[in-house]
Amino acid sequence: MTSEEAYRDFRSRVALQKKIVGVQKQYTWEYFDSGYPSESRSSPLILLPGPGGSSDCFYKQILALSVSYRVISVKYPPTYFFEEFVSSFDRFLDAIDAEKIHLFGTGLGGFLAQIYAQERTERVESLILCNTFCDSSYFTEQSSVCINLFSYMPEFYLKKIVLDNFPEGPFDEGQLFAVEFMVKEVEKLNRNDLASRLTLNTTSHSIDNPRINQENVTIIHTFDSCSVPVFLLEQLAARYPDARLAQLKTGGDFPYLSVPAELNMMITVHLRNFQQRKLEKMNLKSNSNSNS
């Protein structure tokens, strides 16, 4: 089955859902929710895309991982402040009955995942960070003239800004499919989606002292072309010195589409290791209580 056929099969079997949350201001979250783990209390894996993606871009993860886990791929609604995103995400998780979660994020999605984990540490059991960053000041400096103007720019120009950051060839077959798929993803986004994401991406913020237990963090990056500068990837690894580092030889900016088998294996290993550590801690606690 080709990638295009797999995507059509995915859309025919997994329904796109929407949740509207908020009171004074409403936010519409679009998402795919698939998989029913044998352990009903298992925390779902939430997938957050980068500035050009929607819930569709993780369809290869849903197809592969939902056999064993509850996997939820989202398109987050337009928000222009980090506090606004955290509050909206809280309400969305409440609405889908996700008390605790595992978070996977790429690009801007990885940055937002860290911000949420910093503010709601008790709710985030683990983090998987792919081709992302922990300090946005570099992007603030690069876009200092535009940072307050994104909401006034026309849609075609906002799309051009996002697409101009896409990698250039030559590509192998997997990377070519990934880039073509993500170009279509950008075309589906509206002006408010794009303006809000570019605003968040260029708003100066840094995750200085991560609160999450770093043994529950995996950092993944690709060796070949990636729009996140190498020094930012190195800064991320230094910010989480006790995290597990995993590297993909190829995959470009969009390994979830170009090399899904390798990425899915890394995600699976991360989740299995987390569950193993959790069981070991439960056994130690049980043995301690028995001996007391």
XYZ file of C-alpha atoms in Angstrom:
292
model
C 0.000 0.000 0.000
C 1.426 3.400 -0.986
C 1.526 6.340 1.418
C -1.319 8.003 -0.477
C -3.432 4.850 -0.274
C -2.659 4.489 3.441
C -3.825 8.068 4.017
C -7.091 7.497 2.162
C -7.626 4.292 4.140
C -6.924 6.173 7.374
C -9.463 8.898 6.579
C -12.085 6.286 5.702
C -11.667 4.504 9.055
C -10.847 7.222 11.595
C -13.277 10.100 12.004
C -12.135 13.699 12.407
C -13.685 15.031 15.611
C -14.157 18.510 17.060
C -14.418 19.833 20.594
C -15.423 23.414 21.341
C -14.139 24.525 24.734
C -14.130 27.768 26.681
C -16.768 30.093 28.070
C -16.047 33.747 27.379
C -13.970 32.814 24.335
C -14.454 29.540 22.512
C -11.727 27.389 20.977
C -12.273 24.614 18.449
C -9.925 21.652 18.730
C -9.883 19.261 15.759
C -8.483 15.802 16.418
C -8.282 12.122 15.554
C -8.720 9.773 18.509
C -7.916 6.110 17.944
C -6.910 3.054 19.955
C -8.282 1.400 23.053
C -5.463 0.127 25.281
C -6.084 -2.989 27.313
C -5.368 -1.027 30.486
C -8.253 1.445 30.612
C -6.335 3.863 32.822
C -3.373 4.164 30.460
C -2.636 7.765 29.576
C -3.141 8.707 25.917
C -0.361 9.914 23.640
C -1.144 13.418 22.344
C 0.594 14.528 19.119
C 1.205 18.266 18.569
C 2.224 19.428 15.054
C 4.580 22.198 14.037
C 3.578 25.576 12.564
C 2.478 24.098 9.228
C 0.704 20.941 10.343
C -2.745 19.753 11.354
C -4.088 16.588 12.945
C -3.711 14.778 9.585
C 0.090 14.893 9.485
C 0.443 12.177 12.146
C -1.767 9.620 10.428
C 1.130 7.138 10.120
C 1.633 7.239 13.894
C -2.061 6.657 14.541
C -2.179 3.701 12.149
C 0.832 2.016 13.753
C 0.590 2.955 17.432
C -3.161 2.803 18.079
C -2.926 -1.005 18.099
C -1.377 -0.718 21.577
C -2.083 2.825 22.749
C -4.736 5.484 22.670
C -3.299 8.027 20.228
C -4.747 11.504 19.712
C -3.483 13.794 16.960
C -4.651 17.395 17.276
C -4.911 20.623 15.382
C -4.708 23.235 18.126
C -6.888 26.344 17.776
C -5.498 29.854 17.228
C -4.041 31.318 20.419
C -1.679 34.277 20.628
C -0.339 33.862 24.165
C 1.222 30.851 25.879
C -1.108 31.205 28.872
C -4.048 31.116 26.479
C -2.771 27.920 24.868
C -2.255 26.218 28.251
C -5.760 27.141 29.426
C -7.374 25.987 26.178
C -5.402 22.721 26.182
C -6.488 22.099 29.782
C -10.141 22.413 28.811
C -9.667 20.177 25.782
C -8.043 17.426 27.850
C -10.869 17.652 30.371
C -13.392 17.361 27.543
C -11.837 14.159 26.172
C -11.371 12.654 29.644
C -7.563 12.657 29.565
C -6.482 13.170 33.164
C -2.795 12.446 32.469
C -1.024 12.373 29.120
C 2.133 11.606 27.196
C 3.081 14.450 24.845
C 4.837 14.242 21.480
C 5.648 17.526 19.777
C 7.608 18.613 16.734
C 8.813 22.132 15.922
C 6.440 24.647 17.515
C 4.410 21.697 18.817
C 7.443 20.506 20.785
C 7.953 23.973 22.254
C 4.283 24.168 23.289
C 4.534 20.666 24.783
C 7.402 21.842 27.009
C 5.509 24.955 28.052
C 2.478 22.886 28.979
C 4.620 20.373 30.883
C 6.235 23.269 32.746
C 2.877 24.729 33.783
C 0.997 21.438 34.326
C 3.767 19.080 35.406
C 1.357 16.901 37.381
C -0.632 16.178 34.231
C 2.224 15.309 31.829
C 3.679 11.857 32.435
C 6.317 12.038 29.713
C 7.617 14.114 26.796
C 8.884 13.148 23.333
C 10.507 16.146 21.636
C 11.279 15.884 17.922
C 13.267 18.478 15.932
C 12.331 21.260 18.327
C 13.778 23.903 20.642
C 13.533 25.134 24.240
C 14.252 28.837 23.682
C 12.487 30.913 21.009
C 14.671 34.032 21.274
C 16.514 33.106 18.052
C 13.225 33.207 16.122
C 12.280 36.435 17.907
C 15.461 38.076 16.646
C 14.926 36.731 13.128
C 11.373 38.123 12.981
C 11.654 41.204 15.191
C 10.107 43.472 12.535
C 7.113 41.192 11.904
C 6.324 39.809 15.344
C 3.454 42.237 16.022
C 2.261 42.289 12.425
C 1.416 38.661 11.669
C -2.253 39.161 12.566
C -2.494 41.929 9.958
C -0.792 40.083 7.102
C -2.754 38.488 4.246
C -3.126 34.720 4.217
C -1.019 34.140 1.092
C 1.940 35.970 2.638
C 1.707 34.042 5.912
C 1.737 30.792 3.931
C 4.801 32.012 2.056
C 6.615 32.636 5.362
C 5.916 29.090 6.538
C 6.746 27.471 3.196
C 9.978 29.441 2.832
C 11.247 27.590 5.910
C 10.616 24.183 4.360
C 13.735 22.202 3.391
C 15.000 22.223 -0.183
C 15.939 19.100 -2.155
C 17.270 16.828 -3.306
C 14.921 14.437 -1.498
C 14.615 10.702 -1.350
C 11.183 9.193 -2.029
C 10.053 9.335 1.593
C 11.130 12.929 2.108
C 9.553 14.019 -1.170
C 6.208 12.563 -0.088
C 6.562 14.246 3.318
C 7.281 17.690 1.877
C 4.446 17.429 -0.662
C 2.039 16.305 2.072
C 3.047 19.166 4.366
C 2.674 21.739 1.578
C -0.951 20.588 1.299
C -1.259 20.864 5.090
C -0.154 24.512 4.972
C -2.650 25.221 2.193
C -5.475 23.981 4.456
C -4.619 26.412 7.267
C -6.454 29.720 7.424
C -5.104 33.175 8.153
C -5.844 33.036 11.873
C -4.188 29.607 12.234
C -1.024 30.823 10.563
C -0.826 34.231 12.248
C -1.269 32.759 15.730
C 1.316 30.021 15.185
C 3.907 32.412 13.795
C 3.254 34.742 16.715
C 3.802 31.958 19.262
C 6.889 30.705 17.398
C 8.508 34.154 17.534
C 7.426 35.245 21.028
C 10.514 35.237 23.227
C 10.292 32.504 25.872
C 12.652 29.977 27.392
C 12.261 26.730 29.349
C 15.059 27.408 31.831
C 14.561 24.828 34.581
C 12.406 21.952 33.329
C 10.165 20.631 36.105
C 9.349 17.298 34.499
C 11.303 14.232 35.606
C 13.917 14.063 32.849
C 14.106 10.278 32.833
C 10.645 10.560 31.239
C 11.893 12.729 28.366
C 13.133 11.526 24.967
C 14.724 13.945 22.491
C 14.731 12.946 18.818
C 16.423 14.783 15.988
C 17.453 14.040 12.422
C 21.014 14.202 11.116
C 20.082 15.557 7.703
C 18.337 18.814 6.731
C 16.242 20.357 9.497
C 14.869 23.900 9.742
C 15.736 24.061 13.455
C 19.396 25.205 13.653
C 21.883 22.728 15.089
C 22.812 25.009 17.986
C 19.163 25.048 19.121
C 19.027 21.245 19.018
C 22.214 21.137 21.089
C 20.775 23.702 23.501
C 17.691 21.496 23.931
C 19.821 18.453 24.757
C 21.841 20.501 27.270
C 18.639 21.754 28.913
C 17.570 18.130 29.532
C 20.893 16.440 30.440
C 19.205 13.331 31.857
C 16.865 12.796 28.920
C 17.274 9.942 26.448
C 18.716 11.079 23.096
C 17.679 9.330 19.879
C 18.928 10.193 16.411
C 17.547 9.525 12.957
C 20.091 9.382 10.123
C 17.503 10.685 7.667
C 13.983 12.081 7.788
C 14.385 15.820 7.386
C 11.892 18.127 9.067
C 9.041 15.646 8.865
C 10.268 12.204 10.004
C 6.742 11.263 11.109
C 5.914 11.118 7.376
C 9.253 10.310 5.718
C 10.614 7.598 8.059
C 7.560 6.598 10.130
C 8.732 3.060 10.958
C 11.911 4.332 12.643
C 10.135 7.131 14.491
C 7.278 4.882 15.614
C 9.799 2.431 17.047
C 11.422 5.227 19.069
C 8.029 6.334 20.391
C 7.150 2.745 21.300
C 10.453 2.258 23.143
C 9.864 5.497 25.047
C 6.369 4.449 26.155
C 7.470 0.917 27.078
C 10.386 2.234 29.122
C 8.062 4.629 30.926
C 5.631 1.827 31.750
C 8.478 -0.413 32.937
C 9.806 2.272 35.292
C 6.289 2.881 36.582
C 5.790 -0.832 37.329
C 9.163 -1.060 39.053
C 8.292 1.885 41.303
C 4.903 0.342 42.123
C 6.583 -2.967 43.023
C 9.141 -1.221 45.233
C 6.382 0.658 47.000
C 4.375 -2.529 47.437
C 7.393 -4.409 48.838
C 8.177 -1.520 51.161
C 4.628 -1.524 52.527
C 4.742 -5.305 52.987
C 7.963 -5.129 54.974
C 6.788 -2.332 57.241
